[in-house]
Coordinates of N, CA and C and ligand atoms in Angstrom, one line a residue:
M86 N 0.6 -1.5 0.1 CA 0.2 0.0 0.0 C 0.9 1.2 -0.1
V87 N 0.6 2.2 -0.6 CA 0.9 3.4 -0.7 C 0.2 4.3 -0.2
I88 N 1.0 5.3 0.8 CA 0.0 6.3 1.7 C 0.4 7.5 0.7
K89 N -0.8 8.0 -0.1 CA -0.8 9.4 -0.7 C -1.0 10.6 0.1
K90 N -2.0 10.4 0.7 CA -2.7 11.3 1.7 C -2.8 11.0 3.0
A91 N -2.5 12.0 4.1 CA -2.8 11.7 5.3 C -3.2 13.1 6.0
K92 N -4.0 13.2 6.7 CA -4.6 14.2 7.2 C -5.1 14.1 8.7
F93 N -4.6 15.1 9.7 CA -5.0 15.0 11.0 C -6.8 15.4 10.6
V94 N -7.7 14.9 11.3 CA -9.3 15.0 11.1 C -9.6 15.7 12.4
Q95 N -9.4 15.2 13.7 CA -10.2 15.7 15.1 C -9.5 15.0 16.6
S96 N -9.8 15.6 17.1 CA -9.2 15.0 18.8 C -10.5 15.0 19.3
L97 N -10.8 13.6 20.0 CA -12.0 13.3 20.9 C -11.6 13.3 22.2
S98 N -12.1 14.1 23.4 CA -11.8 14.1 24.7 C -12.5 13.0 25.3
A99 N -13.5 12.3 24.8 CA -14.1 11.4 25.4 C -14.9 10.6 24.1
F100 N -15.1 9.3 24.6 CA -15.8 8.7 23.3 C -16.8 9.2 23.3
R101 N -17.1 9.7 21.7 CA -18.6 9.5 21.3 C -18.8 9.2 20.0
E102 N -19.4 9.0 19.1 CA -19.4 8.2 17.9 C -18.9 9.2 17.0
F103 N -17.8 9.5 16.2 CA -17.4 10.4 15.5 C -17.8 10.1 14.3
P104 N -18.0 11.3 13.7 CA -18.6 11.3 12.2 C -17.6 10.8 11.3
G105 N -17.3 9.5 11.3 CA -16.2 8.8 10.6 C -16.8 8.2 9.5
Q106 N -17.7 8.5 8.8 CA -18.4 8.1 7.4 C -18.4 6.7 7.2
G107 N -18.1 6.1 8.5 CA -18.2 4.6 8.1 C -17.0 3.9 7.8
L108 N -16.0 4.6 7.6 CA -14.4 4.2 7.3 C -14.3 3.3 8.3
P109 N -13.1 2.2 7.6 CA -12.7 1.4 9.1 C -11.1 2.1 9.5
E110 N -11.2 1.6 10.9 CA -10.3 2.1 11.5 C -9.4 1.1 12.0
I111 N -8.1 1.7 12.1 CA -7.0 0.8 12.5 C -6.4 1.6 13.8
A112 N -6.0 1.2 15.0 CA -5.9 1.9 16.2 C -4.7 1.6 16.9
M113 N -3.5 2.5 17.4 CA -2.7 2.2 18.0 C -2.9 2.5 19.6
V114 N -2.2 1.3 20.1 CA -2.5 0.8 21.5 C -0.9 0.6 22.4
G115 N -0.9 1.2 23.3 CA 0.3 0.8 24.0 C 0.5 1.8 25.0
K116 N 1.7 1.7 25.8 CA 2.0 2.4 27.0 C 2.4 4.0 26.4
S117 N 2.5 4.7 27.3 CA 3.0 6.2 27.3 C 4.3 6.0 26.7
N118 N 4.6 6.6 25.6 CA 6.4 6.7 25.3 C 6.6 5.6 24.6
V119 N 5.7 4.6 24.0 CA 6.6 3.6 23.4 C 6.5 3.8 21.7
G120 N 6.1 4.7 21.6 CA 6.0 5.2 20.0 C 4.8 5.2 19.1
K121 N 3.9 5.3 19.8 CA 2.6 5.3 18.7 C 2.6 6.5 17.8
S122 N 2.5 7.7 18.4 CA 2.3 8.5 17.5 C 3.9 8.5 16.3
S123 N 4.8 8.1 16.6 CA 5.9 8.1 15.6 C 5.7 7.0 14.9
L124 N 5.0 6.1 15.1 CA 4.6 4.9 14.2 C 3.7 5.7 12.9
I125 N 2.7 6.3 13.3 CA 1.6 6.9 12.6 C 2.3 8.0 11.8
N126 N 3.4 8.5 12.4 CA 4.6 9.7 11.5 C 5.1 8.5 10.4
N127 N 5.7 7.5 10.7 CA 6.6 6.7 10.0 C 5.6 6.2 9.1
L128 N 4.7 5.7 9.1 CA 4.0 5.3 7.9 C 3.5 6.1 7.1
T129 N 3.1 7.3 7.4 CA 2.7 8.1 6.4 C 3.7 9.3 6.2
R130 N 5.1 9.1 6.7 CA 6.3 9.5 6.2 C 6.0 11.2 6.4
N131 N 5.5 11.4 7.6 CA 5.1 12.6 7.6 C 5.5 12.8 9.4
S132 N 6.6 13.4 9.6 CA 7.3 13.7 11.0 C 6.5 14.5 11.6
K133 N 5.7 15.4 11.2 CA 4.8 16.4 11.9 C 3.4 16.0 12.0
L134 N 3.0 14.8 11.5 CA 1.4 14.5 11.6 C 0.7 14.6 12.8
A135 N 1.3 13.8 13.7 CA 0.9 13.1 15.1 C 2.0 13.9 15.7
R136 N 1.7 14.3 17.0 CA 2.6 15.0 17.9 C 3.5 14.3 18.7
T137 N 4.8 13.9 18.8 CA 5.2 13.0 19.4 C 5.9 14.1 20.6
S138 N 6.6 12.8 21.4 CA 7.2 13.9 22.6 C 8.2 12.6 23.3
S139 N 9.2 13.1 24.2 CA 10.1 12.5 24.6 C 9.7 12.3 25.9
E140 N 8.8 13.4 26.5 CA 8.1 13.3 27.4 C 6.8 12.4 27.8
P141 N 6.7 11.5 28.7 CA 5.4 10.7 28.4 C 4.2 11.2 29.0
G142 N 3.1 10.9 28.4 CA 1.5 11.2 29.2 C 1.2 12.5 28.4
K143 N 1.4 12.8 27.3 CA 1.4 13.9 26.3 C -0.1 13.8 25.8
T144 N -0.2 12.6 25.0 CA -1.3 12.5 24.1 C -2.3 12.0 25.1
R145 N -3.5 12.9 25.4 CA -4.7 12.5 26.3 C -6.0 12.5 25.2
L146 N -6.0 12.6 24.2 CA -7.2 12.3 23.6 C -6.8 11.2 22.5
V147 N -8.1 11.2 22.0 CA -8.1 10.0 20.9 C -7.8 10.9 19.6
N148 N -6.6 10.6 18.7 CA -6.6 11.7 17.6 C -7.0 10.7 16.6
L149 N -7.7 11.3 15.4 CA -7.8 10.7 14.2 C -7.3 11.2 12.9
F150 N -6.5 10.5 12.2 CA -6.0 10.9 11.1 C -6.5 9.7 9.8
L151 N -6.8 10.8 8.6 CA -7.6 10.1 7.7 C -6.5 9.9 6.8
I152 N -6.5 8.6 6.0 CA -5.4 8.1 5.0 C -6.1 7.7 4.0
N153 N -5.6 8.4 2.5 CA -5.7 8.0 1.5 C -7.4 8.3 1.4
E154 N -7.9 9.2 1.9 CA -9.6 9.2 2.2 C -10.1 7.9 2.1
S155 N -9.6 6.8 3.0 CA -9.9 5.4 2.9 C -10.3 5.0 4.2
F156 N -9.6 5.5 5.1 CA -9.3 4.9 6.2 C -8.9 5.5 7.6
F157 N -9.1 5.3 8.8 CA -8.6 6.1 9.7 C -7.4 5.5 10.6
L158 N -6.4 6.0 10.9 CA -5.3 5.8 11.8 C -5.7 6.2 13.1
V159 N -6.1 5.9 14.3 CA -6.2 6.2 15.4 C -5.3 6.1 16.5
D160 N -4.9 7.2 17.1 CA -3.6 7.2 18.1 C -4.4 7.5 19.4
L161 N -4.4 6.5 20.1 CA -4.7 6.5 21.5 C -4.2 7.2 22.4
P162 N -4.5 7.3 23.8 CA -3.8 8.0 24.8 C -3.0 6.8 25.3
G163 N -1.8 7.2 25.8 CA -1.2 5.9 26.2 C -1.2 5.6 27.4
Y164 N -1.1 4.2 28.0 CA -1.5 4.0 29.5 C -0.2 3.9 30.1
G165 N -0.3 3.6 31.7 CA 0.8 3.0 32.1 C 1.7 4.3 32.4
F166 N 1.5 5.6 32.5 CA 2.0 6.7 32.6 C 2.5 7.1 34.2
A167 N 3.6 6.7 34.9 CA 3.6 6.4 36.4 C 3.3 7.5 37.0
R168 N 3.6 8.8 36.6 CA 3.3 10.0 37.2 C 1.9 10.5 37.4
A169 N 1.1 10.2 36.5 CA -0.4 10.5 36.4 C -0.9 10.5 37.6
S170 N -2.2 11.5 38.0 CA -2.7 11.2 39.4 C -3.9 9.7 39.1
K171 N -4.4 9.5 40.0 CA -5.1 8.5 39.8 C -6.5 8.7 39.1
E172 N -6.9 9.8 39.2 CA -8.2 10.2 38.1 C -7.7 10.4 37.0
E173 N -6.4 11.0 36.8 CA -5.9 10.9 35.3 C -6.0 9.4 34.8
K174 N -5.5 8.8 35.1 CA -5.5 7.4 34.9 C -6.5 6.6 34.6
A175 N -7.8 6.9 35.5 CA -8.9 6.5 35.2 C -9.5 7.2 34.1
K176 N -9.0 7.9 33.9 CA -9.8 9.1 32.7 C -9.2 8.4 31.3
W177 N -7.8 8.1 31.5 CA -7.2 7.7 30.1 C -8.1 6.2 30.0
A178 N -7.9 5.6 30.9 CA -8.8 4.3 30.6 C -9.8 4.2 30.0
D179 N -10.8 4.9 30.5 CA -12.2 5.3 30.3 C -12.0 5.6 28.7
M180 N -11.2 6.4 28.2 CA -11.2 6.7 26.8 C -10.6 5.8 25.8
I181 N -9.7 4.8 26.3 CA -9.4 4.1 25.7 C -10.1 2.9 25.3
E182 N -10.8 2.4 26.8 CA -12.0 1.5 26.7 C -13.3 1.9 25.9
G183 N -13.4 3.0 26.2 CA -14.7 3.5 25.5 C -14.5 3.7 24.2
Y184 N -13.2 3.6 23.6 CA -13.2 3.7 22.1 C -13.4 2.4 21.7
L185 N -12.4 1.4 22.2 CA -12.1 0.1 21.5 C -13.7 -0.8 21.7
K186 N -14.4 -0.3 22.8 CA -15.9 -1.0 23.0 C -17.0 -0.7 22.1
N187 N -16.6 0.8 21.9 CA -18.0 1.4 21.3 C -17.7 1.5 19.6
S188 N -16.5 1.6 19.3 CA -16.1 2.3 17.6 C -16.6 0.8 16.8
K189 N -17.6 1.0 16.1 CA -18.0 0.0 15.2 C -17.2 -0.1 13.9
N190 N -16.1 0.2 13.6 CA -15.6 0.5 12.5 C -14.3 0.5 12.6
L191 N -13.8 -0.5 14.2 CA -12.4 -0.9 14.5 C -12.2 -1.9 13.8
K192 N -11.3 -1.9 12.9 CA -10.9 -3.3 12.3 C -10.0 -4.2 12.8
R193 N -8.7 -3.3 13.5 CA -7.7 -4.0 14.0 C -6.7 -3.1 14.8
V194 N -6.5 -3.6 16.2 CA -5.4 -2.9 16.8 C -4.3 -3.3 16.7
F195 N -3.3 -2.3 16.6 CA -1.7 -2.5 16.6 C -1.2 -2.1 18.3
Q196 N -1.2 -3.5 18.8 CA -0.7 -3.3 20.0 C 0.9 -3.2 20.1
L197 N 1.4 -1.9 20.6 CA 2.6 -1.8 20.5 C 3.7 -2.2 22.1
V198 N 4.6 -2.4 22.0 CA 5.4 -3.2 23.2 C 6.8 -2.6 22.6
D199 N 7.6 -2.1 23.7 CA 8.8 -1.7 23.8 C 9.8 -3.1 23.4
I200 N 10.6 -3.1 22.3 CA 11.2 -4.5 22.2 C 12.2 -4.6 23.2
R201 N 12.8 -3.8 24.2 CA 13.8 -3.5 24.7 C 13.7 -4.2 26.0
H202 N 12.5 -4.2 26.3 CA 11.8 -4.7 27.9 C 10.8 -5.9 27.7
A203 N 10.6 -6.5 28.7 CA 9.6 -7.7 28.8 C 8.2 -6.6 29.1
P204 N 6.9 -7.1 28.2 CA 5.9 -6.5 28.3 C 5.4 -6.2 29.8
T205 N 4.8 -5.0 29.9 CA 4.5 -4.6 31.5 C 3.4 -5.0 31.6
E206 N 3.0 -5.2 33.2 CA 1.4 -5.9 33.6 C 0.4 -4.8 32.7
D207 N 0.5 -3.8 32.5 CA -0.6 -3.0 31.5 C -0.7 -3.5 30.4
D208 N 0.4 -3.7 29.8 CA 0.5 -4.6 28.3 C -0.1 -5.8 28.4
K209 N 0.1 -6.6 29.4 CA -0.4 -8.1 29.3 C -1.9 -7.7 29.4
L210 N -2.3 -7.0 30.5 CA -4.2 -6.7 30.6 C -4.6 -6.4 29.3
M211 N -4.0 -5.5 28.8 CA -4.2 -4.7 27.5 C -4.5 -6.0 26.2
V212 N -3.7 -6.9 26.3 CA -3.7 -7.8 25.5 C -5.0 -8.7 25.7
D213 N -5.1 -9.1 27.1 CA -6.0 -10.0 27.5 C -7.3 -9.5 27.3
Y214 N -7.3 -8.2 27.5 CA -8.4 -7.2 27.1 C -9.1 -7.8 25.7
L215 N -8.1 -7.4 24.7 CA -8.3 -7.5 23.4 C -8.7 -8.9 22.8
R216 N -8.0 -9.8 23.6 CA -8.7 -11.2 23.2 C -10.1 -11.5 23.6
H217 N -10.3 -10.9 25.1 CA -11.6 -11.1 25.7 C -12.7 -10.6 24.8
Y218 N -12.3 -9.5 24.3 CA -13.8 -8.8 23.3 C -13.5 -8.9 22.2
D219 N -12.3 -10.1 21.6 CA -12.3 -10.5 20.2 C -11.8 -9.5 19.4
I220 N -11.1 -8.5 19.7 CA -10.5 -7.4 18.8 C -9.4 -7.8 18.2
P221 N -9.7 -8.1 16.9 CA -8.0 -8.3 16.1 C -7.2 -7.5 16.5
F222 N -5.9 -8.1 16.8 CA -4.9 -7.1 17.1 C -3.3 -7.7 16.4
T223 N -2.4 -7.0 16.1 CA -1.2 -7.2 15.8 C -0.2 -6.7 17.0
V224 N 0.7 -7.5 17.3 CA 1.7 -6.9 18.4 C 3.0 -6.4 17.6
V225 N 3.2 -5.2 17.8 CA 4.2 -4.4 16.9 C 5.4 -4.2 18.0
A226 N 6.7 -4.8 17.8 CA 7.6 -4.3 18.9 C 8.4 -3.1 18.2
T227 N 8.3 -2.4 19.0 CA 8.7 -0.9 18.6 C 10.3 -0.6 18.9
K228 N 10.9 0.7 18.3 CA 12.1 1.0 18.7 C 13.4 0.0 18.5
A229 N 13.2 -0.6 17.6 CA 14.0 -2.1 17.2 C 15.4 -1.3 16.7
D230 N 15.5 -0.3 16.4 CA 16.8 0.2 15.9 C 17.6 0.4 17.0
K231 N 17.1 0.3 18.6 CA 17.9 0.5 19.7 C 18.6 -0.6 20.3
L232 N 18.3 -1.9 19.6 CA 18.9 -3.3 19.8 C 19.6 -3.7 18.6
S233 N 20.9 -4.6 18.8 CA 21.4 -5.3 17.8 C 20.4 -6.5 17.5
K234 N 20.7 -6.8 16.2 CA 20.1 -8.1 15.9 C 19.8 -9.2 16.9
A235 N 21.2 -9.4 17.5 CA 21.4 -10.5 18.3 C 20.5 -10.3 20.0
Q236 N 20.4 -9.1 20.1 CA 19.4 -8.5 21.2 C 17.9 -8.9 21.1
R237 N 17.8 -8.6 19.5 CA 16.3 -8.6 19.1 C 16.2 -9.9 19.1
G238 N 16.9 -10.9 18.7 CA 16.6 -12.2 18.9 C 16.4 -12.8 20.3
R239 N 17.0 -12.1 21.3 CA 16.8 -12.7 22.9 C 15.6 -12.3 23.5
N240 N 15.0 -11.0 22.8 CA 14.0 -10.3 23.5 C 12.5 -10.7 23.0
I241 N 12.5 -11.0 21.9 CA 11.4 -11.6 21.3 C 10.7 -12.5 21.8
P242 N 11.5 -13.8 22.4 CA 10.8 -14.9 22.9 C 10.5 -14.4 24.4
V243 N 10.7 -13.4 24.9 CA 10.2 -13.0 26.0 C 8.7 -12.5 25.8
I244 N 8.6 -11.3 25.2 CA 7.7 -10.7 24.5 C 6.5 -11.7 24.3
C245 N 7.0 -13.0 23.5 CA 6.0 -14.4 22.9 C 5.2 -15.0 24.1
R246 N 6.6 -15.1 25.1 CA 6.5 -15.7 26.3 C 5.0 -15.2 27.1
D247 N 5.3 -13.7 27.4 CA 4.5 -12.7 28.3 C 3.3 -12.5 27.6
L248 N 2.9 -12.6 26.3 CA 1.9 -12.5 25.6 C 1.3 -13.4 24.9
A249 N 1.4 -14.5 25.2 CA 1.0 -15.8 24.8 C 0.9 -15.6 23.2
M250 N 2.2 -15.2 22.5 CA 2.0 -14.8 20.9 C 3.0 -15.9 20.5
Q251 N 3.2 -16.2 18.9 CA 4.1 -16.8 18.4 C 4.9 -15.7 17.8
P252 N 6.4 -16.3 17.7 CA 7.4 -15.3 17.1 C 6.8 -14.5 15.5
W253 N 6.6 -15.4 15.0 CA 6.1 -14.8 13.6 C 4.8 -14.0 13.6
E254 N 4.3 -13.6 14.5 CA 3.1 -13.0 15.0 C 3.5 -11.8 15.0
I255 N 4.8 -11.3 15.6 CA 5.1 -10.2 16.0 C 5.7 -9.3 14.9
I256 N 5.5 -8.4 14.8 CA 6.2 -7.3 13.5 C 7.2 -6.5 14.4
M257 N 8.4 -6.5 14.0 CA 9.5 -5.5 14.8 C 9.3 -4.4 13.8
H258 N 9.4 -3.1 14.8 CA 9.2 -1.9 13.9 C 10.2 -0.6 14.6
S259 N 10.9 -0.1 13.5 CA 11.6 1.3 14.3 C 11.1 2.6 13.2
S260 N 11.1 3.4 14.2 CA 10.2 4.6 13.4 C 11.5 5.3 13.0
K261 N 12.9 5.0 13.5 CA 14.4 5.9 12.9 C 14.7 5.2 11.7
E262 N 14.3 3.9 11.4 CA 15.3 3.1 10.5 C 14.4 2.6 9.5
G263 N 13.1 2.7 9.7 CA 12.0 2.2 8.9 C 11.8 0.9 8.7
V264 N 12.4 0.0 9.7 CA 12.5 -1.3 9.8 C 10.7 -1.7 10.2
G265 N 10.3 -2.6 9.4 CA 8.8 -3.2 9.5 C 7.8 -2.3 8.9
R266 N 8.0 -1.0 8.3 CA 7.2 -0.1 7.8 C 6.4 -1.0 6.7
D267 N 7.4 -1.5 5.4 CA 6.4 -2.2 4.5 C 5.5 -3.3 5.0
M268 N 5.9 -3.9 6.2 CA 5.2 -5.2 6.4 C 4.1 -4.4 7.1
L269 N 4.1 -3.5 7.7 CA 2.7 -3.0 8.7 C 1.7 -2.4 7.5
L270 N 2.3 -1.7 6.5 CA 1.5 -1.4 5.5 C 1.1 -2.3 4.4
E271 N 1.5 -3.2 4.5 CA 1.0 -4.6 3.6 C -0.1 -5.2 4.7
H272 N 0.1 -5.4 5.7 CA -0.7 -5.8 6.8 C -2.1 -5.3 6.8
I273 N -2.1 -3.6 6.6 CA -3.3 -2.8 6.9 C -3.7 -2.9 5.4
E274 N -3.0 -3.2 4.4 CA -3.7 -3.3 2.7 C -4.4 -4.7 3.2
R275 N -3.9 -5.6 3.6 CA -4.8 -7.2 3.5 C -5.9 -7.0 4.7
E276 N -5.7 -5.9 5.7 CA -7.0 -6.0 6.4 C -7.7 -4.9 5.9
L277 N -7.6 -4.4 5.6 CA -8.7 -3.1 4.6 C -9.5 -4.3 3.3
Q278 N -8.7 -5.3 2.7 CA -9.0 -5.7 1.9 C -9.9 -6.9 1.9
G279 N -9.8 -7.4 3.9 CA -10.7 -8.2 4.5 C -10.3 -9.6 4.1
I280 N -8.8 -9.6 3.7 CA -8.2 -10.9 3.5 C -7.4 -10.9 5.0
E281 N -7.5 -12.3 5.2 CA -6.6 -13.0 6.9 C -5.2 -13.7 6.5
Ligands
LIG120 N1 14.9 5.3 18.7 C1 14.0 5.2 18.3 N2 13.2 6.2 18.9 C2 11.9 6.0 19.0 C3 11.2 5.2 17.9 N3 9.6 5.5 18.2 C4 9.7 6.5 19.1 N4 10.9 7.0 19.4 C5 10.8 7.9 20.7 O1 10.2 7.7 21.7 C6 9.6 9.0 22.1 C7 8.5 8.7 22.2 O2 7.6 8.4 21.0 P1 6.0 8.8 20.9 O3 5.9 8.3 19.2 O4 5.5 10.3 21.2 O5 5.4 7.8 21.8 P2 3.9 7.7 22.4 O6 3.8 8.6 23.7 O7 3.5 6.3 22.3 O8 3.1 8.3 21.1 C8 10.1 9.9 21.1 O9 11.1 10.7 21.8 C9 10.2 9.4 20.2 O10 11.3 10.1 19.2 C10 11.8 4.2 17.3 O11 11.5 3.1 16.5 N5 13.3 4.4 17.7
LIG121 MG1 1.7 9.9 21.4

């Protein structure tokens, strides 16, 4: 798939049915700072499309990006931001859940995990949640450029074990080096065409 057009459409501060014209949606889920916004920017080759930050906890809204006038990439708030207050955490969880539960056009979730670390308790809960609600998801191991090939080879089995996945189900990705970009675009294309 070639992304020819990408534009920011809307930020939602709480879930309500957004006027999405019934177009399919693919959503980025993962802990705060894992690289969700960078992934959207890498896919669209537009470093300024989604706001990224080295400071965790910045995206507090559900941001919608319309791609090729045919589907949406959805940037969800990150979970697991340690310094957030209890109320704030609860609000983010509500936003993430509200979106995942209620979006009628959600086709797939990209569940991002940091390739350098074992999945967090929140990551595991999130994956359980996606399985429980039968939401199709793909695990993306981000920041692959930060590890050598050998280190990646050691860390992927840990991610697999903790999330009960098979190694071939995990897509390695780097927003810095473009690793995994083509694979994710192919994945999206197949999803949109309804091919599994
Ligand atoms: N080296 C490297 N840094 C990354 C990558 N993806 C994101 N980052 C950095 O990690 C930080 C958080 O990224 P961001 O996309 O804002 O994370 P988000 O909170 O999940 O949306 C930023 O400083 C990014 O530059 C990656 O693939 N490689
Ligand atoms: Mg972000």
